[in-house]
PDB file of C-alpha atoms in Angstrom:
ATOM      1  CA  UNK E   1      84.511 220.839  38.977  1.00 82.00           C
ATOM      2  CA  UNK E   2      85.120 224.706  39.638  1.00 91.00           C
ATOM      3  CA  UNK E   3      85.752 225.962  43.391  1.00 89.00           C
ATOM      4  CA  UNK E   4      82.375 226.640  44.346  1.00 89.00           C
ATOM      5  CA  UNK E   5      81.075 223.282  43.565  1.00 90.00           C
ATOM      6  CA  UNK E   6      84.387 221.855  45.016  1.00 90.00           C
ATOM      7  CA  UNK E   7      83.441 223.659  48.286  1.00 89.00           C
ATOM      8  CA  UNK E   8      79.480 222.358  47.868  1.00 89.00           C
ATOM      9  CA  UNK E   9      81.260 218.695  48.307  1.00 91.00           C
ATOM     10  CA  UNK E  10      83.815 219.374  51.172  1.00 92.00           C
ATOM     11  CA  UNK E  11      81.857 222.013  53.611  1.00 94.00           C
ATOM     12  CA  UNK E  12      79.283 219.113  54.627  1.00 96.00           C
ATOM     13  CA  UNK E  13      78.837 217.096  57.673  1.00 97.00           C
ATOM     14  CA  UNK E  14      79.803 216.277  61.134  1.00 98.00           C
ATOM     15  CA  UNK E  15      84.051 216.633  61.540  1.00 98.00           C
ATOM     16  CA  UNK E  16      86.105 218.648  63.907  1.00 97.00           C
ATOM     17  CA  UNK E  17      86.251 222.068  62.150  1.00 97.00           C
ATOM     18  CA  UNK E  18      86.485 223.748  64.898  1.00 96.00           C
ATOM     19  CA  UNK E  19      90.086 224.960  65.031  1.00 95.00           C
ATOM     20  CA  UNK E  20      90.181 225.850  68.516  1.00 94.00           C
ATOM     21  CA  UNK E  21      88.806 222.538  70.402  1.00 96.00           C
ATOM     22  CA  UNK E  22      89.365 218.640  68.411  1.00 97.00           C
ATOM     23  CA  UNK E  23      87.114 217.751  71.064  1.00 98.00           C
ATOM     24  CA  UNK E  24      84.668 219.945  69.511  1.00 98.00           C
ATOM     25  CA  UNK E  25      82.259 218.369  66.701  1.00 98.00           C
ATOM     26  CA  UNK E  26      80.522 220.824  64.021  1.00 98.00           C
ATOM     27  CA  UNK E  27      77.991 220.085  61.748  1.00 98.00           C
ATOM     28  CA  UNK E  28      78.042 222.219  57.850  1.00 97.00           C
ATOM     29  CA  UNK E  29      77.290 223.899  56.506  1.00 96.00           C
ATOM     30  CA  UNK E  30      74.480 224.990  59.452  1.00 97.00           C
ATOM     31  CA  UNK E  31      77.551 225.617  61.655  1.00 97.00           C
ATOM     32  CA  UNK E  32      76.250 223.671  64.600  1.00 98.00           C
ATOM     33  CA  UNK E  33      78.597 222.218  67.256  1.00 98.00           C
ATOM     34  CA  UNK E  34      78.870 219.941  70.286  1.00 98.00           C
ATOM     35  CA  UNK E  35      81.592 221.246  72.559  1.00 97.00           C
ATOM     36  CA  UNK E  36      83.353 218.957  74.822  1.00 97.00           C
ATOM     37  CA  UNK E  37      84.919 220.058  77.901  1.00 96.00           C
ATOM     38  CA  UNK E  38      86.517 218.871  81.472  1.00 94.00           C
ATOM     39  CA  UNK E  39      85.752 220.329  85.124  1.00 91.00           C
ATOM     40  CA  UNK E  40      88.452 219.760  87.525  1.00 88.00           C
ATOM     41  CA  UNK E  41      87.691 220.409  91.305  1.00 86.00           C
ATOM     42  CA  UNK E  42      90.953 220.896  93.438  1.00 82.00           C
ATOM     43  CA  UNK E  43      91.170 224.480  91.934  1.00 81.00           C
ATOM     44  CA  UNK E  44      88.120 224.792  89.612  1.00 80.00           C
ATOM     45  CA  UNK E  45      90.140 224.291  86.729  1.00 88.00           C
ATOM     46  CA  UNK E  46      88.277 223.627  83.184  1.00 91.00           C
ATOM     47  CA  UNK E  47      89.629 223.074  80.200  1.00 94.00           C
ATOM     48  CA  UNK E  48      87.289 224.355  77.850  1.00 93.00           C
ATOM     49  CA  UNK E  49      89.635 223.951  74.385  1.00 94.00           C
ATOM     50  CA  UNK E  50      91.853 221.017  73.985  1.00 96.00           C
ATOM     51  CA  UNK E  51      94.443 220.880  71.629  1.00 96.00           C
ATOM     52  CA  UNK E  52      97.450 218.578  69.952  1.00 95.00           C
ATOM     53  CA  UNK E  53     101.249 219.603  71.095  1.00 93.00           C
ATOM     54  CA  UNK E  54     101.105 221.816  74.159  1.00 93.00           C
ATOM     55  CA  UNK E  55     103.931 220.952  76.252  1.00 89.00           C
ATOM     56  CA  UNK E  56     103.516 222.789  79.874  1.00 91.00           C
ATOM     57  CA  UNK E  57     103.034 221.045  82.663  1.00 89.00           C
ATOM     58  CA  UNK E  58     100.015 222.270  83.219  1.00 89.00           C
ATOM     59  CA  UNK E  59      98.401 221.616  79.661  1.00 94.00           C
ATOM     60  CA  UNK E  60      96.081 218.915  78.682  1.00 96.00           C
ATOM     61  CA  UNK E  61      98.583 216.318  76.788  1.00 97.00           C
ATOM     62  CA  UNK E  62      97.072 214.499  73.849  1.00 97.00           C
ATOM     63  CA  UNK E  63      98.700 211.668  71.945  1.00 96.00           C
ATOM     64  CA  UNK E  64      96.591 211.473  68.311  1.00 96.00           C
ATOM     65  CA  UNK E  65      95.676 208.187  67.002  1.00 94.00           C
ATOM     66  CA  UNK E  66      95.406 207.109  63.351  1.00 92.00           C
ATOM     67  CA  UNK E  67      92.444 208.641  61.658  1.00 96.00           C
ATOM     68  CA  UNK E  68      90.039 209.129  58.707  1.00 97.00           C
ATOM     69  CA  UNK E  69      89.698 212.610  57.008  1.00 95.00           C
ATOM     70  CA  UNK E  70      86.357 212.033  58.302  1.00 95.00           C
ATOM     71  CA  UNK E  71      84.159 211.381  61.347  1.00 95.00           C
ATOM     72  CA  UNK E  72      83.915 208.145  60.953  1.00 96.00           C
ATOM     73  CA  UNK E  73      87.215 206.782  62.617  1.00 98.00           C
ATOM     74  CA  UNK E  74      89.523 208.708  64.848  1.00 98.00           C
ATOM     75  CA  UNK E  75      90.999 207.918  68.335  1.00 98.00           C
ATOM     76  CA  UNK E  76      92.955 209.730  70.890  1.00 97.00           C
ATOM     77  CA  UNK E  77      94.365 209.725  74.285  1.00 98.00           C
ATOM     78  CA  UNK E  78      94.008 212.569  76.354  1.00 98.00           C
ATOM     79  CA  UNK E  79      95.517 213.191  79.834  1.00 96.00           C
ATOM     80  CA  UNK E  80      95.101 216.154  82.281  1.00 95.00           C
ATOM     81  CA  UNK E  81      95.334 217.254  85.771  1.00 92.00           C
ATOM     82  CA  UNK E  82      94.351 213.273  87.102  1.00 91.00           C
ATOM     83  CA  UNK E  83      92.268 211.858  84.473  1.00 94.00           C
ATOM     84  CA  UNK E  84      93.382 209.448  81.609  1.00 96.00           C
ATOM     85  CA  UNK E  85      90.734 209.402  79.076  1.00 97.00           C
ATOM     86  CA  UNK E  86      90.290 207.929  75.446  1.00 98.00           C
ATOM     87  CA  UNK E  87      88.229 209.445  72.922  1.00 98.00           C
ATOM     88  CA  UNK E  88      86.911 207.824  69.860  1.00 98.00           C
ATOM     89  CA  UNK E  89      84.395 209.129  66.865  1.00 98.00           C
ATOM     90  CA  UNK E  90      82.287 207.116  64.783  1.00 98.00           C
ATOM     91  CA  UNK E  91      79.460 207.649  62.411  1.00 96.00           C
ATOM     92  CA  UNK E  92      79.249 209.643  58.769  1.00 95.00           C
ATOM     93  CA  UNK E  93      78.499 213.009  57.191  1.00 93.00           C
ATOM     94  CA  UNK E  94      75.168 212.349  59.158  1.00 96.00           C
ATOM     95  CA  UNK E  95      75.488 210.631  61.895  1.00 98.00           C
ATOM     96  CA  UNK E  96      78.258 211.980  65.162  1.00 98.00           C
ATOM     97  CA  UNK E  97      79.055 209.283  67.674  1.00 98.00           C
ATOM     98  CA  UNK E  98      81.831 210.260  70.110  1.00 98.00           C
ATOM     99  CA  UNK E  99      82.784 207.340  72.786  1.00 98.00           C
ATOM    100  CA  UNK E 100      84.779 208.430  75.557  1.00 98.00           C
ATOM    101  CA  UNK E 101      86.468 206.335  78.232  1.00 98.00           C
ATOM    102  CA  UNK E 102      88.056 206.829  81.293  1.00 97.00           C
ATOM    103  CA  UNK E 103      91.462 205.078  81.654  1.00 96.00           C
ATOM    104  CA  UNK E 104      93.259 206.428  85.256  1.00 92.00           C
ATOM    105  CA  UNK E 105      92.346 209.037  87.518  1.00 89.00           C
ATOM    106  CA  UNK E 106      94.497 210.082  90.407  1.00 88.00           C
ATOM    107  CA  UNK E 107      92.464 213.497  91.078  1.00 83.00           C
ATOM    108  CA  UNK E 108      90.753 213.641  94.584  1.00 81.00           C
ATOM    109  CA  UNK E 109      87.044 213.965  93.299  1.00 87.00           C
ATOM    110  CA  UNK E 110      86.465 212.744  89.612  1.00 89.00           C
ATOM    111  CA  UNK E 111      85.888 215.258  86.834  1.00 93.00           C
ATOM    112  CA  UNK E 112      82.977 215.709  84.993  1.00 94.00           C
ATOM    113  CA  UNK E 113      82.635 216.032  81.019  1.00 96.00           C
ATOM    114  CA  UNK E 114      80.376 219.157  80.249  1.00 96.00           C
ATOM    115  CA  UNK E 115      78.932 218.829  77.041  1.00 97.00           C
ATOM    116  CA  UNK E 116      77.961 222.126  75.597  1.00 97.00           C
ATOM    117  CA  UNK E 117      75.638 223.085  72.416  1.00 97.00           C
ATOM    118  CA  UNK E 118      76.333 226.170  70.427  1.00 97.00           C
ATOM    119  CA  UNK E 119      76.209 227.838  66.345  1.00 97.00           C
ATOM    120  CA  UNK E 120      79.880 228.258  65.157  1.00 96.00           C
ATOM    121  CA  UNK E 121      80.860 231.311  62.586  1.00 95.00           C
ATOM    122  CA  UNK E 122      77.880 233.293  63.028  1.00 93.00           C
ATOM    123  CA  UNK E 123      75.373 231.212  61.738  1.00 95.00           C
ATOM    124  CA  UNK E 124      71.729 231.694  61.917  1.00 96.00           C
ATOM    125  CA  UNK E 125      69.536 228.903  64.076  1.00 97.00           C
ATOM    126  CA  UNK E 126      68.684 227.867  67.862  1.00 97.00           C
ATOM    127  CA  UNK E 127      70.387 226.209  70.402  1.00 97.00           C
ATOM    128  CA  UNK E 128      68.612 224.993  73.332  1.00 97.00           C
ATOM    129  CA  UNK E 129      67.665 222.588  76.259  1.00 96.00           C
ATOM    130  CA  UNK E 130      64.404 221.058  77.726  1.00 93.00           C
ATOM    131  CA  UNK E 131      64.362 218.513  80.476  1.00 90.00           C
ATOM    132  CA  UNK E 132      68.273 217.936  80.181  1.00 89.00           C
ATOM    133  CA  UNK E 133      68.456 217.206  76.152  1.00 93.00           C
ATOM    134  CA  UNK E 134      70.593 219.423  73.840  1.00 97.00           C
ATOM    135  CA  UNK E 135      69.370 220.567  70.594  1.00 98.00           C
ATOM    136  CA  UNK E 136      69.395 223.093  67.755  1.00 98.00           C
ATOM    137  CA  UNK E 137      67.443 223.974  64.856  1.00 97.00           C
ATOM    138  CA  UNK E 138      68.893 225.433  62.089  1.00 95.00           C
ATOM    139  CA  UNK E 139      66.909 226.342  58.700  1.00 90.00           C
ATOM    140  CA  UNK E 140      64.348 223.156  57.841  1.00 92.00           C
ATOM    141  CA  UNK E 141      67.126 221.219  59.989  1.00 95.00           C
ATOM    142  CA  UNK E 142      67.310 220.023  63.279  1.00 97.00           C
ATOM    143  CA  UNK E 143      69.718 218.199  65.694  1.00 98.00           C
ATOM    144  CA  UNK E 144      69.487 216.229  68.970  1.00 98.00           C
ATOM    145  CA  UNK E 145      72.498 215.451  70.757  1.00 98.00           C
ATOM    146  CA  UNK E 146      71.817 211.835  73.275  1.00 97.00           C
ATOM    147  CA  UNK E 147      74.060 211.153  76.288  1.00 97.00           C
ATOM    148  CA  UNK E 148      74.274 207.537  77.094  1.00 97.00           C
ATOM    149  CA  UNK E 149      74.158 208.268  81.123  1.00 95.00           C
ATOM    150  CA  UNK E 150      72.345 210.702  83.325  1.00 93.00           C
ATOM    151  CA  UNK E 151      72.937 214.078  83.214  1.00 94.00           C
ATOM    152  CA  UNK E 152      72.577 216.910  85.109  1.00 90.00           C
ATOM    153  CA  UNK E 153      72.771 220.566  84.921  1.00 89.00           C
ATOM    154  CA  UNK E 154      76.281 222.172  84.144  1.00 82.00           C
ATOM    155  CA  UNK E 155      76.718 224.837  87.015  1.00 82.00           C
ATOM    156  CA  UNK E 156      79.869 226.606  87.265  1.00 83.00           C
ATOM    157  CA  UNK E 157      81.276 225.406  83.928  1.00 84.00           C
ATOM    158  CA  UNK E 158      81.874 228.917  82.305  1.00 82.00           C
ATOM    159  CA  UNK E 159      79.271 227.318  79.359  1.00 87.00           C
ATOM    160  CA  UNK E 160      77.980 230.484  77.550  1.00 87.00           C
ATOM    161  CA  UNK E 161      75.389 228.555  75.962  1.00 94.00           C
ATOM    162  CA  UNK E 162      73.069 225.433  76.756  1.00 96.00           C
ATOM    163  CA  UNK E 163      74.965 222.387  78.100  1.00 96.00           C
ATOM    164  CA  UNK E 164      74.622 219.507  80.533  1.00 97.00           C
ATOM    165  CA  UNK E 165      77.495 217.404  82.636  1.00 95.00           C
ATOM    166  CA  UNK E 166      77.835 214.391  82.907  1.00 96.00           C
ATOM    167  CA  UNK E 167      80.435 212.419  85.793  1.00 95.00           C
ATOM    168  CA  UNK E 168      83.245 210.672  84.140  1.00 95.00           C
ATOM    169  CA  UNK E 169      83.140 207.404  86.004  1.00 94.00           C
ATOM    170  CA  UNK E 170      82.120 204.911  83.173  1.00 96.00           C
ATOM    171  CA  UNK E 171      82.496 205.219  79.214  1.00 98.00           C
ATOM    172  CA  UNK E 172      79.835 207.915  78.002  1.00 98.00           C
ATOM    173  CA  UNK E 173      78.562 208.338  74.437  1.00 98.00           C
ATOM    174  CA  UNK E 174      77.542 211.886  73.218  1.00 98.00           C
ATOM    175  CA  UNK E 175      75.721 211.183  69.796  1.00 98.00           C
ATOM    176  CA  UNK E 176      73.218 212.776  67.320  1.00 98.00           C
ATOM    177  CA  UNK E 177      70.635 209.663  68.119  1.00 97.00           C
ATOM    178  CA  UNK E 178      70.620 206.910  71.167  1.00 97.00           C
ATOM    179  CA  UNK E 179      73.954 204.791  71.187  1.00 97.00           C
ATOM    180  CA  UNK E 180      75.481 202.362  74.368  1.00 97.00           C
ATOM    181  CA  UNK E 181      79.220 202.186  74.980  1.00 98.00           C
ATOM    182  CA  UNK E 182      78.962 198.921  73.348  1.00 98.00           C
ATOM    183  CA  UNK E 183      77.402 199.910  69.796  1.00 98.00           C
ATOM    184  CA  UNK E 184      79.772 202.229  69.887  1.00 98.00           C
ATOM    185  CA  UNK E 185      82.949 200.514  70.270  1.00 98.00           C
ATOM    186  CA  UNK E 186      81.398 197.831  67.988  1.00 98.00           C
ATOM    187  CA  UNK E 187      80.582 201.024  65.155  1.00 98.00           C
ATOM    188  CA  UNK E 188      84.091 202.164  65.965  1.00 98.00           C
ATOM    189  CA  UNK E 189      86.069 198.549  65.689  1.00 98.00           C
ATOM    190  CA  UNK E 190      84.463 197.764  62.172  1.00 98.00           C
ATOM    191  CA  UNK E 191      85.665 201.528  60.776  1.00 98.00           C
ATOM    192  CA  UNK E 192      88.953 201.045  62.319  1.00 98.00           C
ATOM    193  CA  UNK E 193      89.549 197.834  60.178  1.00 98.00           C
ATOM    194  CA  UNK E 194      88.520 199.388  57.329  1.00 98.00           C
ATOM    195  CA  UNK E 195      91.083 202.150  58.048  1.00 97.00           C
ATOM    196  CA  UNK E 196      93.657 199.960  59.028  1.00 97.00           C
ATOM    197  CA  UNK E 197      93.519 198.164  55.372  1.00 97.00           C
ATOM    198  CA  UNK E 198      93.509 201.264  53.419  1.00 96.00           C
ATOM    199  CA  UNK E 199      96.374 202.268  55.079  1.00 96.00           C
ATOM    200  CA  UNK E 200      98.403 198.833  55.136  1.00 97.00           C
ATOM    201  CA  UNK E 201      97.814 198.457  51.562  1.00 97.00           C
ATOM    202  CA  UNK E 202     101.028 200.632  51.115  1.00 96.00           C
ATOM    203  CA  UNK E 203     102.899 197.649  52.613  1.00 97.00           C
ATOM    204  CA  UNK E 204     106.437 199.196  53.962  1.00 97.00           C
ATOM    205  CA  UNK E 205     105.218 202.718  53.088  1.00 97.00           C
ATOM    206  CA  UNK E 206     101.934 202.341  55.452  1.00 96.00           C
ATOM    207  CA  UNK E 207     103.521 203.766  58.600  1.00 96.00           C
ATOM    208  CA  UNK E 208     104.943 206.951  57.018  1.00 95.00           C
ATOM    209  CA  UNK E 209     101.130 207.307  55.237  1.00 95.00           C
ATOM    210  CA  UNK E 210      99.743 206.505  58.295  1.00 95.00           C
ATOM    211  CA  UNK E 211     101.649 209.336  59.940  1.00 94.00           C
ATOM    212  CA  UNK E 212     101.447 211.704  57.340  1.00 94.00           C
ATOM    213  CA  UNK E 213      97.515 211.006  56.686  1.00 94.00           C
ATOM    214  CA  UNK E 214      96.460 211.462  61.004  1.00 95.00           C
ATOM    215  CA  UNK E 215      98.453 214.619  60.942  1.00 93.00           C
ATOM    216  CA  UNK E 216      96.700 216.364  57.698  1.00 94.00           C
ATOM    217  CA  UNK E 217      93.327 214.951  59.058  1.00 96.00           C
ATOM    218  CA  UNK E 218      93.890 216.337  62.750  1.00 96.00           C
ATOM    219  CA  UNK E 219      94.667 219.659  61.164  1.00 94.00           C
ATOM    220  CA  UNK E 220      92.219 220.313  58.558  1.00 95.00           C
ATOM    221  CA  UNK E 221      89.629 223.017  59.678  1.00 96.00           C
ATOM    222  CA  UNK E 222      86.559 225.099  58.259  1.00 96.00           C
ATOM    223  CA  UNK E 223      87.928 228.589  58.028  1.00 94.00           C
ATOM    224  CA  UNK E 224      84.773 231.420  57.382  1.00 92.00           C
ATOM    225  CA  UNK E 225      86.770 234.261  56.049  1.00 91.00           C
ATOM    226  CA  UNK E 226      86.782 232.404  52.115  1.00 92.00           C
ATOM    227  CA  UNK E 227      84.130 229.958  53.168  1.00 94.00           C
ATOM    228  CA  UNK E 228      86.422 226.537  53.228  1.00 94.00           C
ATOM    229  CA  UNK E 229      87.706 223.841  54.262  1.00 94.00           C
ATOM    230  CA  UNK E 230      92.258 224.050  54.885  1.00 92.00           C
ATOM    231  CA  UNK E 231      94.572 221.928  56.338  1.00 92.00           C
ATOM    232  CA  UNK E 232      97.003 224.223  58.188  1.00 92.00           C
ATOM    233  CA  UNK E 233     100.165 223.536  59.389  1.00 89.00           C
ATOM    234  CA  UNK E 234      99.063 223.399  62.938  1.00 90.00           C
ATOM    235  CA  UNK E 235      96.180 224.174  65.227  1.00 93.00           C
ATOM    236  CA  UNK E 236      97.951 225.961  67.654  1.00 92.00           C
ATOM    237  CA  UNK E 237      99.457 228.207  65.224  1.00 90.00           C
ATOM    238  CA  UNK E 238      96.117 229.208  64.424  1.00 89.00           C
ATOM    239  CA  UNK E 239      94.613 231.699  67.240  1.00 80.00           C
ATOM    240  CA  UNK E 240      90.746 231.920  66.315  1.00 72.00           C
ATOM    241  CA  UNK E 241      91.413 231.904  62.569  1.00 81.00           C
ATOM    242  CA  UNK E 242      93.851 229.943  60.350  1.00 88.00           C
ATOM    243  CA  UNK E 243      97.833 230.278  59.567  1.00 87.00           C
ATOM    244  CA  UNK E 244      98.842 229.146  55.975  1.00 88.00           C
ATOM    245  CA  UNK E 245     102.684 229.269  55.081  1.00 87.00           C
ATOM    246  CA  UNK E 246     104.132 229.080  51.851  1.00 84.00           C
ATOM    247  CA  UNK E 247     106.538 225.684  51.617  1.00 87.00           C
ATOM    248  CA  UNK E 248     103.812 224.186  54.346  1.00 87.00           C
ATOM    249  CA  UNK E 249     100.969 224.136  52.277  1.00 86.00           C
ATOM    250  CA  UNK E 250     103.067 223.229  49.468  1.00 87.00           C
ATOM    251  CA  UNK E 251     104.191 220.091  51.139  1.00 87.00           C
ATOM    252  CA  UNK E 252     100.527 219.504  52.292  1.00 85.00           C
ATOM    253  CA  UNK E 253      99.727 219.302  48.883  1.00 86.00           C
ATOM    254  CA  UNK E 254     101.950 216.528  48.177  1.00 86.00           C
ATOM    255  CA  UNK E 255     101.465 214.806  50.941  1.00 84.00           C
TER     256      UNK E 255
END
């Protein structure tokens, strides 16, 4: 297999490429994406990117869960300014299901999840809305993005391009077809086995392949200078682009 056909196989389907935002879900090659985001009220705070390891006090704080190099399985907690929430993806190359739950909340008026619509990378297509559902059509293809509750228009959200809000008072599902809470965590559940006995099957090893496995998948990204897919050595590291070290990506290769 030579690199372009290499790169024919890996720059396909639903993952979280984007390397600004893992609670952002892109579709490739087409380069279309389902942001998600958080409005907070006592200060009109949003946090429009999310990411793993920021420490101040004021930063979102997520704790990663074990995951597939795909969509298909991943899990994480994520807590900020009030609101405890847990976010799990299911589905395939083909198919983006993204559950998320709220755990605690100690802010004064809950937060609402804004989910926005957009083309990453400078891709060609359409992004739009009609009567409160997302889409985009890209090429001869086209995607609908479903909300499993009501939604209603996202005003004051900063959103640069269509999106909708939703209130963050029950689990929601954001898919590419119709899905309930409870498909979802029954989608989810099955995957998750199936993860968990791939990565048991290296008996005392499985926790440091565990480990090493969720930290490659968190941080592999699409990066459109050289048209791939990379797993750098951190997402925060990476500014809008991608940050490759020497030794890193050596020991990413063996790992």
């Amino acid at each position: 297999m030579n690199y372009q056909e290499l790169k024919q196989k890996t720059n396909v389907g639903w993952n979280t490429w984007n390397t600004l935002n893992v609670l952002s879900y892109s579709h490739l090659p087409e380069g279309f994406t389902v942001n998600l985001s958080m409005q907070e009220y006592s200060d009109a705070a949003m946090l429009r990117e999310s990411l793993i390891g920021r420490h101040n006090d004021a930063d979102e704080k997520i704790v990663p869960g074990a995951r597939t190099y795909g969509i298909n399985c991943s899990q994480m907690t994520l807590t900020w300014r009030g609101m405890k929430l847990d976010v799990r993806t299911t589905g395939s190359e083909e198919e983006l299901i993204v559950l998320i739950t709220p755990l605690e909340q100690t802010c004064i008026k809950t937060q609402k999840l804004i989910i926005e619509a957009c083309l990453m990378w400078g891709r060609e297509g359409i992004v739009g809305k009609k009567d409160g559902h997302l889409f985009g059509e890209c090429g001869d293809k086209r995607f609908d993005i479903y909300v499993s509750e009501e939604t209603e228009n996202a005003v004051y959200t900063r959103s640069l391009s269509p999106a909708v809000a939703v209130v963050l008072d029950r689990p929601i599902v954001v898919s590419s077809r119709p899905c309930t809470a409870e498909e979802a965590m029954v989608l989810w559940t099955a995957e998750k086995a199936k993860l968990d006995t791939i990565n048991n099957a290296f008996g005392t090893h499985s926790e440091a392949y565990t480990a090493m496995k969720t930290c490659l998948a968190w941080d592999t990204i699409y990066e459109m200078e050289h048209d791939r897919i990379c797993s750098t050595v951190s997402r925060i590291w990476n500014g809008s682009g991608y940050v490759l070290f020497d030794w890193d990506t050596y020991f990413a290769a063996l790992m």
